[in-house]
Amino acid sequence: MLARALWLGLRVPLGGPRGFTSKTDPQGSGRITAEVIEHLERLALVDFGSREAVARLEKAIAFADRLRAVDTDGVEPMESVLEDRCLYLRSDNVVEGNCADELLQNSHRVVEEYFVAPPGNIPLPKLDEQEPFPHS
Amino acid sequence: MAAPMLRWGCRGRRWALACVDGGSCHRRGAPTGSTSNRIRGQSSVAQQPLHTAQKPRKGEHKWAAVVGLEIHAQISSNSKLFSGSQVRFSAPPNSLVSFFDASLPGTLPVLNRRCVEAAVMTGLALNCHINKKSLFDRKHYFYADLPAGYQITQHRLPIAVNGSLTYGISAGKECGQVIPKMVRVKQIQLEQDSGKSLHDDLRSQTLIDLNRAEGQLRVDANISVHHPGEPLGVRTEVKNLNSIRFLAKAIDYEIQRQISELENGGEILNETRSFHEKLGCTVSMRDKEAKQDYRFMPEPNLPPLLLYDATSLPTGADPQQVINIDQIRETLPELPSVTRERLVQQYGMLPEHSFTLLNEVGLLEFFQNVMKETRAEPKKVTSWVLNIFLGYLKQENLAVSESPVTPSALAELLDLLDSRTISSSAAKQVFEELWKREGKTPGQIVSEKQLELMQDRGALEQFCYSVMKDHPQVVMDVKKGNPRAINKLIGLVRKATLNRADPAVIKEILEKQLSS
């Protein structure tokens, strides 16, 4: 969604060994390889699903790369927009919990007050096993 | 670790992570898929080789192993690190879980003040530099016991860094000498814990309890080898270490495995390995999904954690909302290294004695109570407490609190010895009697068994004279210069006096009588 809103008036800088794009395509046209998409899909469990989505991603990266044009030498990075706020310290008292019944109702499967999950992480199918872009 | 481990954890519990290393450090959080160059860049240079291969083979170069320990310790508190649910051991599953702990959308972490204080105390006890500003980050990975999909930790800027811990290791069983050692503490960080997973292989499912994770103290070891002077080698992480003994075994095994592998031309993979207790070896845990990228990002819901000291404390601030490092430092009890130093200075004891006194629960207090009530010299008291008293305890596998001999009883006994009312061997006899729990005082035992030393010097001289008269050939041997002969005479006098004479005094009298 962010990418769609932003690419309306974008000038994509071509070439230049900057940012993410440099690893993905030697021609500098901002293409992202299938391996990188697969890696991102596993990491974040998102489904890029279509070429359009990948293109959107490429444009988003290109947009963000423009930050490198700014000279930030000697400038402390901002870690958080909350950096001027006070971090609230809570007293060490017990004030919540004891709502197992309520919480367990959220779970599809429950066994004796335990949430039930699959035995381990189910690996995503490998790249060659997948159908390329099932919903284009 | 110096951090007290008093209570079990619950889901979302606070864990202070101490990264302890004996040489170079292996920073926590480096994903298994990352390149070793990045890890090297982050770690400090190895300075202390911990282990060298016994037989240099190919290349004849010595190997140095570098070990970093990652220690997870639970903080003792009433409620969790980021939520107000209770911390309790053995509660029904998911009963100590709040909406935040269950990662329901819209919930936010709220930092527990007590946990911050505990982390600062730990940092101070371990001689760390306390960062007045520290940050929270998210470490992302997918697992059923981590419903949020990330763990809140302190990756970039933890609460304490660059500490050290001194400890002692025994040089040998015989001499009882203790060698002081120091290990560096790279950092201490506050972080959430994940829930607990129970694997049900029969039904091919995992049961999740978000109350707590397993164990109050967990250690993972990071190990690499290299030739001194060369860059650090690729490290492996070894998990599933359930005791100090297995920790040592696993590290030894892994060092040898890496050395063999490299000497045979192989390479070490940056991977996670599990320690197999029965086989005594480490096994690779790699699977198809080996690439692990935690995608660290700042925790957007928590501002930086700011700590103050006496000089920087903001005026008019709510005391509940500020943490004063200096104030916390004042609440620290006397640290072991300081106590040991004080014992050495105050009582003139050897450093290894101070280690022994502190390593046994309650022993120091026992010793100090005896010292309070006795006139005997500190060295005497030390010797009796560490050798005889501790020896008896160990023989019956008793704790100091279970001792049948009280500090007062031992003090009374040592007074009798000090005043030369009884001999050293008689004192040991009395101690053995005291150990029988018959409720008698040392004084009572001494009089019952007639263990008092003869005080009448004249009578003793008489005994010596008659023994010498009855054994002229032994007297001849002594006069001839046989060193053992006098001991025989002493033995005879002791027998004659029913062991109620001080052997040293006997010797003195005999020598005087022989020379005249």
XYZ file of C-alpha atoms in Angstrom:
652
model
C 0.000 0.000 0.000
C 2.792 2.361 0.878
C 4.560 1.562 -2.336
C 1.427 2.209 -4.404
C 0.873 5.622 -2.852
C 4.453 6.617 -3.384
C 5.185 5.507 -6.881
C 2.803 7.958 -8.424
C 5.314 10.745 -8.678
C 8.545 8.886 -8.453
C 11.734 9.314 -10.323
C 13.629 6.094 -10.020
C 17.367 6.703 -10.014
C 19.079 4.366 -12.401
C 22.375 2.709 -11.838
C 24.774 3.526 -9.050
C 25.997 0.918 -6.588
C 23.660 2.044 -3.859
C 21.548 0.178 -1.406
C 19.735 -3.007 -1.934
C 19.417 -2.674 -5.651
C 23.122 -3.058 -6.231
C 23.082 -6.694 -5.127
C 20.031 -7.599 -7.098
C 20.764 -6.503 -10.634
C 24.128 -5.641 -12.142
C 22.439 -3.519 -14.767
C 21.103 -1.283 -12.050
C 17.545 -1.309 -13.235
C 16.358 -2.096 -9.722
C 15.289 -5.664 -10.290
C 15.095 -8.027 -7.353
C 15.993 -11.634 -7.960
C 13.740 -14.575 -7.251
C 16.135 -15.774 -4.559
C 15.760 -12.543 -2.638
C 11.962 -12.703 -2.912
C 12.019 -16.243 -1.615
C 14.243 -15.192 1.259
C 11.950 -12.314 2.183
C 8.885 -14.520 1.984
C 10.397 -16.953 4.438
C 11.615 -14.282 6.801
C 8.440 -12.308 7.035
C 5.877 -14.865 5.914
C 4.481 -12.516 3.330
C 3.335 -13.703 -0.034
C 4.439 -11.557 -2.923
C 2.042 -13.398 -5.135
C 2.350 -11.335 -8.292
C 4.886 -9.548 -10.439
C 3.088 -6.346 -9.727
C 3.793 -6.779 -6.013
C 7.463 -7.337 -6.706
C 7.588 -4.271 -8.896
C 5.973 -2.280 -6.129
C 8.658 -3.522 -3.760
C 11.390 -2.486 -6.175
C 9.975 0.965 -6.429
C 9.672 1.246 -2.663
C 13.323 0.321 -2.270
C 14.338 2.801 -4.906
C 12.375 5.495 -3.131
C 14.048 4.699 0.190
C 17.465 4.661 -1.473
C 17.133 8.365 -2.096
C 17.889 8.836 1.590
C 21.489 8.118 0.749
C 21.669 11.386 -1.092
C 21.450 13.149 2.257
C 24.737 13.880 4.000
C 24.390 12.520 7.521
C 28.024 12.777 8.576
C 28.239 13.622 12.262
C 24.490 13.395 12.760
C 23.254 10.983 15.451
C 20.622 8.646 14.024
C 17.172 8.918 15.506
C 16.379 5.540 16.979
C 12.848 6.250 17.966
C 10.264 8.959 17.501
C 9.715 8.505 21.231
C 13.258 9.496 22.112
C 12.146 12.581 24.019
C 9.502 10.713 25.952
C 9.982 9.251 29.400
C 9.948 5.515 29.637
C 7.289 4.761 32.211
C 8.432 2.435 35.022
C 5.756 0.184 36.447
C 5.773 -0.911 40.094
C 6.438 -4.573 40.633
C 2.868 -5.557 41.526
C 0.676 -8.338 40.209
C -2.331 -6.741 38.531
C -3.281 -9.049 35.681
C -3.323 -12.605 34.459
C -5.714 -15.342 35.543
C -7.711 -15.271 32.333
C -6.746 -18.578 30.792
C -10.323 -19.398 29.783
C -10.705 -16.156 27.868
C -7.380 -16.534 26.110
C -7.869 -20.157 25.194
C -11.080 -19.255 23.382
C -8.903 -17.592 20.771
C -7.272 -20.841 19.902
C -8.521 -23.156 17.181
C -7.314 -26.150 19.157
C -6.815 -26.559 22.852
C -5.750 -29.505 24.981
C -6.226 -29.206 28.746
C -5.505 -25.474 28.974
C -2.590 -25.644 26.564
C -2.629 -23.995 23.154
C -2.042 -26.568 20.450
C 0.476 -25.873 17.726
C 1.997 -27.989 14.964
C 5.050 -30.021 16.018
C 7.502 -27.465 14.649
C 7.851 -24.790 12.057
C 6.431 -26.083 8.812
C 8.956 -25.208 6.100
C 7.686 -23.327 3.081
C 7.928 -25.239 -0.184
C 11.187 -24.623 -2.035
C 11.334 -22.151 -4.902
C 11.291 -24.780 -7.624
C 8.409 -26.575 -6.001
C 6.227 -23.484 -6.002
C 4.000 -22.381 -8.850
C 5.232 -19.057 -10.128
C 2.746 -16.364 -9.125
C -0.456 -18.350 -8.745
C -2.554 -15.186 -8.541
C -1.395 -12.930 -11.345
C 26.650 -15.133 37.706
C 26.142 -13.045 40.756
C 22.513 -12.495 40.008
C 20.328 -14.255 42.551
C 18.040 -16.816 41.095
C 15.164 -17.048 43.415
C 12.034 -17.528 41.441
C 10.827 -19.241 38.359
C 9.860 -17.353 35.339
C 6.668 -16.927 33.459
C 5.747 -15.968 29.975
C 7.263 -12.657 29.123
C 9.542 -12.906 32.111
C 12.488 -10.790 32.587
C 15.805 -12.312 31.824
C 19.044 -10.529 32.281
C 21.363 -11.845 29.663
C 24.995 -11.811 30.551
C 27.419 -12.502 27.782
C 30.473 -13.825 29.561
C 33.662 -14.616 27.754
C 37.026 -15.967 28.715
C 38.827 -14.651 25.712
C 37.340 -12.955 22.775
C 33.647 -12.549 22.685
C 31.063 -14.034 20.448
C 28.215 -11.611 20.404
C 24.836 -12.962 20.994
C 22.264 -12.654 18.334
C 24.470 -13.165 15.329
C 22.282 -15.258 13.062
C 23.577 -18.613 12.065
C 23.393 -17.636 8.463
C 25.567 -14.574 8.815
C 29.094 -14.400 7.589
C 31.907 -14.879 10.013
C 33.456 -11.581 8.958
C 30.618 -9.662 10.476
C 30.982 -11.524 13.756
C 34.692 -10.873 13.874
C 34.137 -7.217 13.325
C 31.885 -7.063 16.314
C 33.988 -9.059 18.714
C 37.051 -8.000 20.588
C 40.441 -9.521 19.981
C 41.305 -12.815 21.621
C 43.871 -12.410 24.295
C 43.689 -15.432 26.467
C 44.000 -18.845 24.900
C 42.066 -21.180 27.104
C 43.153 -24.458 25.650
C 45.936 -25.764 23.498
C 45.893 -29.083 21.682
C 47.876 -31.762 23.434
C 49.792 -33.050 20.456
C 50.619 -30.597 17.696
C 50.229 -32.510 14.482
C 50.237 -31.070 11.018
C 51.757 -27.667 10.783
C 52.988 -27.915 14.363
C 51.103 -24.692 15.149
C 49.486 -24.379 18.526
C 45.755 -23.935 18.625
C 43.976 -21.496 20.848
C 40.310 -21.920 21.682
C 38.024 -18.991 22.293
C 34.903 -19.561 24.331
C 32.019 -17.229 24.995
C 29.170 -18.101 27.329
C 25.669 -16.804 26.927
C 23.888 -17.027 30.269
C 20.166 -16.580 30.745
C 19.170 -15.863 34.317
C 15.704 -15.081 35.596
C 15.219 -12.044 37.733
C 13.476 -12.455 41.024
C 10.380 -10.264 40.929
C 6.657 -10.400 41.603
C 5.507 -9.593 38.114
C 6.896 -9.935 34.644
C 9.250 -7.726 32.707
C 6.679 -6.109 30.482
C 3.372 -7.029 32.068
C 1.710 -7.209 35.448
C 1.066 -10.934 35.469
C 2.480 -12.933 38.292
C 5.716 -14.799 38.374
C 5.189 -18.132 40.044
C 6.479 -21.631 39.819
C 4.189 -24.529 38.915
C 1.051 -22.608 38.097
C -1.692 -24.095 35.897
C -0.851 -23.628 32.212
C -1.595 -20.184 30.814
C -2.970 -18.953 34.136
C -0.250 -16.342 34.610
C -0.753 -14.828 31.187
C -2.057 -11.349 30.473
C -3.338 -10.079 27.129
C 0.091 -8.650 26.410
C 1.806 -11.946 27.220
C -0.543 -13.650 24.767
C 0.461 -11.016 22.178
C -3.100 -9.949 21.525
C -3.238 -7.035 19.084
C -3.294 -3.607 20.674
C -1.356 -4.540 23.799
C 1.810 -2.711 24.766
C 4.852 -3.548 26.909
C 5.173 -1.684 30.221
C 8.587 -1.953 31.816
C 8.898 -3.305 35.364
C 10.997 -1.033 37.582
C 12.215 -3.874 39.766
C 13.726 -5.629 36.744
C 15.708 -2.576 35.799
C 17.014 -2.291 39.369
C 17.989 -5.956 39.322
C 19.842 -5.533 36.040
C 21.708 -2.503 37.391
C 22.628 -4.416 40.570
C 23.912 -7.297 38.500
C 25.923 -4.933 36.338
C 27.442 -3.242 39.378
C 28.265 -6.560 41.023
C 30.053 -7.633 37.859
C 32.072 -4.411 37.585
C 30.259 -3.306 34.456
C 29.876 0.133 33.023
C 26.197 0.963 33.351
C 24.833 2.613 30.224
C 22.819 5.619 31.292
C 20.897 5.212 28.082
C 19.959 1.798 26.770
C 17.564 0.723 24.049
C 15.069 -2.032 23.408
C 14.890 -3.919 20.124
C 12.791 -6.568 18.483
C 14.369 -9.825 17.471
C 12.135 -11.619 14.974
C 11.756 -15.325 14.477
C 8.822 -17.666 14.135
C 7.991 -20.261 16.712
C 4.746 -21.313 18.362
C 5.908 -20.307 21.848
C 6.604 -16.773 20.655
C 3.145 -15.597 19.627
C 4.249 -12.053 18.782
C 6.750 -13.360 16.256
C 9.461 -11.365 17.946
C 11.183 -11.096 21.296
C 11.880 -7.749 22.956
C 15.555 -7.616 23.826
C 18.466 -5.169 24.010
C 20.572 -5.802 20.966
C 22.133 -2.480 20.036
C 22.715 -0.816 23.368
C 22.267 -2.981 26.449
C 21.994 -1.782 30.022
C 25.508 -2.780 31.115
C 28.789 -3.543 29.329
C 32.445 -4.365 29.895
C 32.455 -6.059 33.249
C 34.537 -8.759 34.852
C 34.268 -11.528 37.388
C 37.115 -12.914 39.462
C 36.966 -16.482 40.640
C 39.330 -19.203 41.812
C 40.107 -22.639 40.501
C 41.876 -25.306 42.515
C 45.358 -26.043 41.306
C 45.460 -29.570 42.583
C 43.752 -31.842 45.042
C 46.858 -32.183 47.173
C 48.115 -28.697 47.742
C 44.664 -27.150 47.866
C 46.015 -24.074 46.223
C 43.590 -21.742 44.524
C 44.567 -19.821 41.419
C 42.710 -16.533 40.940
C 41.225 -16.081 37.483
C 39.244 -13.401 35.780
C 36.658 -13.610 33.055
C 35.316 -10.702 31.072
C 31.637 -9.909 30.901
C 30.804 -8.434 27.541
C 27.332 -7.202 28.301
C 24.192 -7.613 30.325
C 20.835 -7.099 28.692
C 17.212 -7.279 29.700
C 15.020 -9.415 27.519
C 11.739 -11.270 27.339
C 11.534 -14.971 27.566
C 9.486 -17.203 25.298
C 6.803 -19.581 26.485
C 7.172 -23.268 27.120
C 6.669 -25.934 24.479
C 5.746 -29.496 25.309
C 6.295 -31.759 22.355
C 3.740 -34.496 21.870
C 5.330 -36.676 19.234
C 2.585 -39.283 19.459
C -0.070 -36.900 18.220
C 2.359 -34.801 16.224
C 1.563 -31.605 18.021
C 3.114 -29.139 20.436
C 1.381 -27.870 23.558
C 2.123 -24.265 24.411
C 2.108 -22.780 27.879
C 2.762 -19.058 27.877
C 3.387 -18.914 31.648
C 7.089 -19.565 31.618
C 10.069 -21.078 29.918
C 12.124 -23.925 31.250
C 14.783 -23.449 33.847
C 15.975 -20.488 35.846
C 19.547 -20.557 34.599
C 20.498 -21.570 31.078
C 23.837 -21.490 29.357
C 24.786 -21.685 25.698
C 28.417 -21.877 24.705
C 30.034 -20.284 21.664
C 33.275 -21.905 20.628
C 35.879 -21.312 17.964
C 39.541 -22.162 17.486
C 42.383 -20.347 15.797
C 46.134 -20.026 15.759
C 47.309 -17.294 18.107
C 48.042 -14.161 16.163
C 45.671 -15.061 13.363
C 42.078 -13.877 13.042
C 39.378 -15.654 15.026
C 37.912 -18.821 13.606
C 34.291 -19.495 12.709
C 32.251 -20.098 15.823
C 29.606 -22.671 16.608
C 26.933 -22.315 19.222
C 26.261 -25.265 21.501
C 22.903 -25.530 23.242
C 21.142 -27.969 25.540
C 23.705 -27.764 28.326
C 22.073 -28.742 31.581
C 24.877 -28.697 34.083
C 28.337 -27.267 34.677
C 29.790 -30.701 34.110
C 28.133 -31.080 30.717
C 29.095 -27.529 29.842
C 32.757 -28.413 30.393
C 32.415 -31.687 28.489
C 30.679 -30.063 25.562
C 33.261 -27.305 25.275
C 36.150 -29.753 25.442
C 34.550 -31.964 22.828
C 33.737 -29.106 20.489
C 37.253 -27.672 20.704
C 38.740 -31.028 19.762
C 36.182 -31.551 17.025
C 36.978 -28.205 15.452
C 40.724 -28.757 15.671
C 40.433 -32.207 14.056
C 38.166 -30.905 11.361
C 40.492 -28.054 10.477
C 43.635 -30.159 10.615
C 42.056 -32.576 8.185
C 41.431 -29.790 5.750
C 37.751 -29.356 6.570
C 35.943 -26.198 7.522
C 33.818 -25.127 10.446
C 30.265 -24.048 9.704
C 28.729 -21.197 11.639
C 25.924 -23.278 13.063
C 24.037 -24.301 16.155
C 24.862 -27.639 17.687
C 23.222 -29.601 20.445
C 25.074 -31.457 23.150
C 24.254 -35.137 23.316
C 24.693 -36.072 26.956
C 24.933 -39.824 26.616
C 27.363 -39.792 23.717
C 29.326 -36.865 25.085
C 29.433 -35.152 21.716
C 27.898 -32.212 19.905
C 25.494 -32.759 17.053
C 24.538 -30.340 14.320
C 21.034 -28.867 14.586
C 20.972 -27.545 11.065
C 17.930 -28.212 9.019
C 16.595 -26.967 5.715
C 15.453 -23.743 7.285
C 18.921 -22.985 8.562
C 19.113 -19.390 7.377
C 18.220 -17.283 10.343
C 17.901 -13.546 10.000
C 16.463 -11.885 13.090
C 15.694 -8.585 11.353
C 16.537 -6.532 14.411
C 14.651 -3.280 14.645
C 14.136 -0.767 17.439
C 11.134 -1.560 19.639
C 8.821 1.235 18.574
C 6.706 1.131 21.739
C 9.479 1.754 24.237
C 11.470 4.989 24.506
C 15.121 4.772 25.499
C 15.724 3.672 29.090
C 17.459 6.458 30.966
C 19.275 5.937 34.242
C 20.671 8.576 36.538
C 23.233 8.993 39.247
C 23.553 11.393 42.151
C 24.982 14.130 39.956
C 22.571 13.849 37.070
C 19.347 13.234 38.972
C 16.715 15.665 37.637
C 15.329 17.925 40.373
C 11.729 17.523 41.374
C 11.421 14.204 39.600
C 9.022 11.540 40.793
C 11.272 9.072 42.662
C 9.155 6.223 41.366
C 10.016 7.190 37.829
C 13.759 7.614 38.109
C 16.446 5.082 38.833
C 19.561 6.267 40.657
C 22.571 4.054 40.015
C 24.422 5.392 43.058
C 21.503 4.581 45.316
C 21.388 1.048 43.985
C 25.119 0.682 44.484
C 24.654 1.458 48.163
C 22.166 -1.366 48.557
C 24.627 -3.948 47.266
C 25.861 -6.348 49.934
C 29.592 -6.878 50.390
C 30.753 -8.674 47.277
C 32.628 -11.988 47.643
C 35.925 -10.665 46.362
C 35.838 -7.881 48.925
C 34.940 -10.314 51.704
C 37.789 -12.611 50.730
C 40.261 -9.759 50.743
C 39.015 -8.620 54.122
C 39.417 -12.114 55.579
C 42.968 -12.327 54.356
C 43.811 -8.922 55.790
C 41.949 -9.299 59.057
C 42.834 -12.870 59.962
C 46.034 -13.412 58.057
C 44.643 -16.463 56.299
C 45.767 -17.726 52.923
C 43.688 -16.715 49.867
C 42.688 -20.328 49.245
C 41.208 -20.470 52.735
C 39.083 -17.437 51.994
C 37.757 -19.158 48.879
C 36.862 -22.274 50.836
C 35.134 -20.268 53.555
C 32.953 -18.523 51.005
C 32.247 -21.510 48.840
C 30.393 -23.421 51.504
C 26.989 -22.053 52.463
C 26.974 -20.843 56.049
C 30.625 -21.613 56.680
C 31.752 -18.009 56.842
C 29.067 -17.194 59.365
C 30.032 -20.249 61.418
C 33.669 -19.194 61.376
C 32.849 -15.649 62.396
C 30.652 -16.860 65.258
C 33.439 -19.057 66.566
C 35.878 -16.130 66.308
C 33.508 -13.979 68.352
C 33.415 -16.414 71.256
C 36.916 -17.789 71.427
C 40.263 -16.473 72.607
C 42.121 -18.771 70.267
C 44.253 -17.400 67.442
C 42.566 -16.853 64.062
C 44.992 -19.269 62.417
C 43.986 -21.986 64.862
C 40.313 -21.324 64.308
C 40.765 -21.292 60.542
C 42.598 -24.582 60.631
C 39.998 -26.259 62.826
C 37.041 -24.947 60.813
C 38.464 -25.712 57.380
C 40.145 -29.014 58.143
C 38.438 -30.788 61.008
C 34.950 -29.255 61.023
C 34.555 -29.181 57.259
C 36.058 -32.658 57.013
C 33.434 -34.113 59.325
C 30.660 -32.317 57.418
C 31.839 -33.637 54.089
C 32.207 -37.159 55.377
C 28.511 -37.258 56.275
C 27.453 -34.984 53.441
C 25.957 -32.432 55.810
C 25.349 -28.751 55.310
C 26.736 -26.305 57.850
C 23.189 -25.736 59.078
C 22.923 -29.439 59.911
C 26.089 -29.537 61.982
C 25.825 -31.225 65.388
C 28.571 -28.939 66.681
C 27.576 -25.328 67.310
C 29.962 -22.383 66.990
C 29.791 -21.948 70.775
C 30.811 -25.559 71.364
C 33.771 -25.270 69.042
C 34.724 -21.953 70.615
C 34.683 -23.548 74.070
C 36.782 -26.440 72.807
C 39.323 -24.125 71.245
C 39.527 -22.158 74.476
C 40.408 -25.359 76.350
C 43.071 -26.042 73.777
C 44.348 -22.500 73.835
C 44.680 -22.496 77.624
C 46.571 -25.768 77.391
C 43.990 -27.501 79.502
C 43.944 -30.284 76.947
C 46.330 -31.454 74.273
C 45.724 -31.243 70.553
C 44.991 -34.941 70.264
C 42.627 -34.772 73.230
C 40.832 -31.896 71.523
C 40.239 -34.037 68.461
C 38.826 -36.737 70.691
C 36.475 -34.244 72.284
C 35.365 -33.052 68.858
C 34.504 -36.570 67.855
C 32.426 -36.922 71.008
C 30.671 -33.622 70.314
C 29.750 -34.855 66.861
C 27.727 -37.678 68.439
C 25.008 -35.225 69.448
C 24.817 -36.408 73.042
C 24.251 -32.891 74.256
C 27.405 -32.668 76.321
C 29.610 -29.615 76.422
C 33.330 -29.856 75.723
C 34.019 -29.228 79.398
C 31.805 -32.133 80.416
C 33.458 -34.498 77.954
C 36.926 -33.511 79.121
C 36.162 -34.215 82.750
C 34.234 -37.422 82.004
C 37.025 -38.865 79.966
C 39.712 -37.352 82.133
C 41.415 -35.724 79.236
C 42.853 -32.802 81.178
C 46.530 -32.317 80.770
C 48.604 -32.864 83.810
C 49.332 -29.505 85.271
C 51.693 -30.760 87.934
C 55.113 -30.414 86.401
C 56.752 -32.111 89.345
C 54.662 -35.230 88.906
C 55.470 -35.255 85.204
C 59.157 -34.983 85.917
C 58.769 -37.964 88.177
C 57.180 -39.970 85.391
C 59.976 -39.060 83.013
C 62.585 -40.032 85.510
C 61.030 -43.435 86.191
C 60.586 -44.201 82.494
C 64.209 -43.418 81.847
C 65.223 -45.593 84.750
C 63.165 -48.516 83.386
C 64.520 -48.244 79.873
C 68.272 -47.687 80.078
C 68.946 -49.062 76.580
C 66.664 -46.437 75.008
C 68.422 -43.753 77.017
C 71.701 -45.088 75.652
C 70.328 -44.798 72.089
C 69.393 -41.197 72.684
C 72.799 -40.391 74.055
C 74.375 -42.099 71.051
C 72.561 -39.623 68.886
C 69.674 -41.697 67.523
C 66.971 -39.152 66.691
C 64.119 -41.644 66.873
C 64.960 -42.871 70.334
C 63.617 -39.807 72.094
C 60.220 -40.308 70.461
C 60.142 -43.756 71.946
C 60.766 -42.283 75.370
C 58.074 -39.691 74.852
C 55.672 -42.432 73.825
C 56.449 -44.394 76.944
C 55.861 -41.379 79.173
C 52.605 -40.632 77.427
C 51.439 -44.136 78.013
C 52.449 -43.950 81.626
C 50.531 -40.725 82.103
C 47.489 -42.127 80.320
C 47.923 -39.580 77.582
C 47.376 -36.707 79.914
C 50.640 -35.008 79.294
C 51.542 -32.601 76.562
C 54.128 -34.355 74.360
C 55.989 -31.090 73.831
C 56.421 -30.622 77.568
C 57.461 -34.256 77.972
C 60.130 -33.794 75.367
C 61.380 -30.676 77.041
C 61.629 -32.371 80.442
C 63.317 -35.471 79.009
C 65.854 -33.420 77.165
C 66.601 -31.457 80.301
C 66.948 -34.612 82.348
C 69.118 -36.291 79.741
C 71.504 -33.424 79.492
C 72.019 -33.128 83.219
